Short mmCIF file of C-alpha atoms in Angstrom, two decimals:
data_model
loop_
_atom_site.label_atom_id
_atom_site.label_comp_id
_atom_site.label_asym_id
_atom_site.label_seq_id
_atom_site.Cartn_x
_atom_site.Cartn_y
_atom_site.Cartn_z
CA UNK A 22 88.82 151.79 73.37
CA UNK A 23 88.15 147.92 74.25
CA UNK A 24 88.93 146.77 77.61
CA UNK A 25 90.66 143.32 77.70
CA UNK A 26 89.78 142.56 81.27
CA UNK A 27 86.01 143.45 80.74
CA UNK A 28 85.96 141.44 77.44
CA UNK A 29 87.38 138.41 79.46
CA UNK A 30 84.62 138.59 82.08
CA UNK A 31 81.91 138.86 79.41
CA UNK A 32 83.48 135.87 77.49
CA UNK A 33 83.74 133.70 80.74
CA UNK A 34 80.06 134.51 81.66
CA UNK A 35 78.94 133.68 78.15
CA UNK A 36 80.98 130.49 78.04
CA UNK A 37 79.72 129.30 81.44
CA UNK A 38 76.09 129.98 80.30
CA UNK A 39 76.65 128.31 76.99
CA UNK A 40 78.25 125.33 78.78
CA UNK A 41 75.09 125.01 81.06
CA UNK A 42 72.81 124.92 77.95
CA UNK A 43 75.21 122.52 76.08
CA UNK A 44 75.70 125.00 73.43
CA UNK A 45 79.49 125.76 73.60
CA UNK A 46 80.39 124.97 69.98
CA UNK A 47 77.20 126.56 68.61
CA UNK A 48 77.75 129.82 70.47
CA UNK A 49 81.47 129.82 69.53
CA UNK A 50 80.61 129.49 65.72
CA UNK A 51 77.99 132.25 65.93
CA UNK A 52 80.30 134.56 67.77
CA UNK A 53 82.97 134.15 65.29
CA UNK A 54 80.41 135.24 62.62
CA UNK A 55 79.67 138.27 64.85
CA UNK A 56 83.30 138.99 65.19
CA UNK A 57 83.69 138.95 61.31
CA UNK A 58 80.72 141.18 60.88
CA UNK A 59 82.34 143.73 63.21
CA UNK A 60 85.70 143.37 61.67
CA UNK A 61 84.54 143.75 58.11
CA UNK A 62 82.12 146.50 58.69
CA UNK A 63 83.74 149.16 60.89
CA UNK A 64 81.12 151.70 59.79
CA UNK A 65 78.56 149.54 61.58
CA UNK A 66 80.60 149.54 64.67
CA UNK A 67 80.83 153.39 64.35
CA UNK A 68 77.10 153.51 64.07
CA UNK A 69 76.69 151.45 67.32
CA UNK A 70 79.27 153.61 69.16
CA UNK A 71 77.92 156.87 67.85
CA UNK A 72 76.34 158.91 70.89
CA UNK A 73 74.18 160.79 68.54
CA UNK A 74 72.13 157.54 67.58
CA UNK A 75 69.46 156.66 69.93
CA UNK A 76 69.91 153.38 71.97
CA UNK A 77 66.48 152.28 70.51
CA UNK A 78 67.89 152.54 66.89
CA UNK A 79 71.00 150.74 67.86
CA UNK A 80 69.01 147.90 69.49
CA UNK A 81 66.66 147.68 66.62
CA UNK A 82 69.76 147.37 64.27
CA UNK A 83 71.14 144.57 66.32
CA UNK A 84 67.79 142.75 66.24
CA UNK A 85 67.73 143.16 62.45
CA UNK A 86 71.46 142.40 61.63
CA UNK A 87 71.63 139.38 63.82
CA UNK A 88 68.17 138.23 63.40
CA UNK A 89 69.26 134.58 62.68
CA UNK A 90 71.74 134.56 65.65
CA UNK A 91 70.99 132.71 68.97
CA UNK A 92 69.16 134.80 71.41
CA UNK A 93 72.16 134.46 73.92
CA UNK A 94 74.36 136.23 71.52
CA UNK A 95 71.75 138.92 70.76
CA UNK A 96 71.13 139.38 74.35
CA UNK A 97 74.90 139.74 75.02
CA UNK A 98 75.10 142.28 72.32
CA UNK A 99 72.19 144.29 73.73
CA UNK A 100 73.92 144.21 77.15
CA UNK A 101 77.19 145.44 75.81
CA UNK A 102 75.26 148.23 73.94
CA UNK A 103 73.56 149.20 77.24
CA UNK A 104 76.81 149.03 79.20
CA UNK A 105 78.65 151.00 76.41
CA UNK A 106 80.90 148.10 75.90
CA UNK A 107 80.06 147.23 72.27
CA UNK A 108 83.70 147.93 71.36
CA UNK A 109 84.65 144.71 73.40
CA UNK A 110 82.69 142.48 71.03
CA UNK A 111 85.67 141.33 68.93
CA UNK A 112 87.78 140.67 71.96
CA UNK A 113 84.84 138.68 73.58
CA UNK A 114 84.70 136.41 70.56
CA UNK A 115 88.46 135.89 70.65
CA UNK A 116 88.38 135.19 74.33
CA UNK A 117 85.49 132.80 74.04
CA UNK A 118 87.20 130.92 71.26
CA UNK A 119 90.27 130.60 73.52
CA UNK A 120 88.06 129.11 76.36
CA UNK A 121 86.33 126.79 73.91
CA UNK A 122 89.76 125.57 72.47
CA UNK A 123 91.21 124.98 75.93
CA UNK A 124 88.03 123.05 77.06
CA UNK A 125 88.14 121.04 73.89
CA UNK A 126 91.95 120.56 74.10
CA UNK A 127 92.56 122.18 70.79
CA UNK A 128 95.63 124.04 69.68
CA UNK A 129 96.83 126.00 66.70
CA UNK A 130 100.41 125.77 65.36
CA UNK A 131 102.20 127.88 62.81
CA UNK A 132 104.80 125.67 61.17
CA UNK A 133 107.40 127.43 59.11
CA UNK A 134 109.02 125.49 56.44
CA UNK A 135 111.05 126.04 53.27
CA UNK A 136 108.49 124.15 51.08
CA UNK A 137 104.79 123.34 51.58
CA UNK A 138 103.82 120.63 53.68
CA UNK A 139 101.63 117.77 52.26
CA UNK A 140 98.65 116.58 54.31
CA UNK A 141 100.36 113.53 55.73
CA UNK A 142 103.34 115.81 56.96
CA UNK A 143 100.73 118.12 58.58
CA UNK A 144 98.84 115.16 60.11
CA UNK A 145 102.13 113.71 61.55
CA UNK A 146 103.26 116.95 63.00
CA UNK A 147 99.93 117.65 64.42
CA UNK A 148 100.01 114.27 66.18
CA UNK A 149 103.51 114.54 67.58
CA UNK A 150 103.17 118.09 68.82
CA UNK A 151 99.61 117.63 70.20
CA UNK A 152 101.01 115.25 72.74
CA UNK A 153 104.02 117.42 73.63
CA UNK A 154 101.74 120.31 74.40
CA UNK A 155 98.81 118.40 76.15
CA UNK A 156 96.29 118.80 73.37
CA UNK A 157 93.89 116.38 71.56
CA UNK A 158 94.30 118.24 68.27
CA UNK A 159 96.68 120.76 66.92
CA UNK A 160 95.55 122.49 63.73
CA UNK A 161 98.45 123.28 61.40
CA UNK A 162 98.92 126.59 59.43
CA UNK A 163 101.99 126.16 57.15
CA UNK A 164 104.01 129.34 56.45
CA UNK A 165 106.82 129.31 53.85
CA UNK A 166 110.01 130.90 55.00
CA UNK A 167 112.90 130.23 52.74
CA UNK A 168 115.38 131.91 55.15
CA UNK A 169 115.14 128.68 57.40
CA UNK A 170 117.25 127.05 54.84
CA UNK A 171 115.85 123.74 55.79
CA UNK A 172 114.06 121.88 58.70
CA UNK A 173 111.15 123.65 60.38
CA UNK A 174 110.15 126.03 63.19
CA UNK A 175 106.95 125.41 65.04
CA UNK A 176 105.04 128.01 67.14
CA UNK A 177 102.22 126.86 69.41
CA UNK A 178 100.89 129.54 71.51
CA UNK A 179 104.01 131.20 73.30
CA UNK A 180 106.07 127.98 72.70
CA UNK A 181 108.55 127.86 69.74
CA UNK A 182 110.20 124.53 68.63
CA UNK A 183 113.01 125.53 66.31
CA UNK A 184 114.58 122.69 64.36
CA UNK A 185 115.61 124.83 61.34
CA UNK A 186 119.02 124.64 59.70
CA UNK A 187 119.31 128.40 60.23
CA UNK A 188 118.98 127.93 64.00
CA UNK A 189 121.45 125.19 64.04
CA UNK A 190 123.85 127.29 62.23
CA UNK A 191 123.25 130.23 64.54
CA UNK A 192 123.86 127.99 67.56
CA UNK A 193 127.06 126.59 65.98
CA UNK A 194 128.36 130.20 65.31
CA UNK A 195 127.59 131.13 68.93
CA UNK A 196 129.54 128.22 70.22
CA UNK A 197 132.48 128.98 68.00
CA UNK A 198 132.60 132.64 68.95
CA UNK A 199 132.30 131.75 72.78
CA UNK A 200 134.83 129.02 72.46
CA UNK A 201 132.54 126.38 74.01
CA UNK A 202 133.18 122.74 73.38
CA UNK A 203 131.33 121.61 70.26
CA UNK A 204 130.43 118.18 71.50
#
């Protein structure tokens, strides 16, 4: 079972090393490919975690499968293999991506609407909410949710901005039930 604390330590170390070499984005992109390889091929991960397979065979496999990958990533994978932490690979890639996003002031938003947003609307929402959350860029993922009735709900990290008609109706209902002044 992967260890989030260990994964974070490896991600930070790799991030710092990549930063020293001016390769933050290159390493991030390649790590995401490694992550996808692990996610899409659970049998390969099982092979790497199998105690009956020798370390030499596992290492040879990593060299072969990730031949075109940067040496820094291959060395990290071999270290994870040696330390019996190969199960942390996906978490390391995710943690590294968060570090890169923070450093580049990038954010990701899930925007829930009743109908699909056009590119102009996505751009405007990105600009407005990037400023509100202190990011240079916010990438928009539009999710259709007919239960909102109208308006939109935006989730950026742990923050939710709810301007949906459904939310407004819920607040109105709560005020009516509690007898609070509606002004």
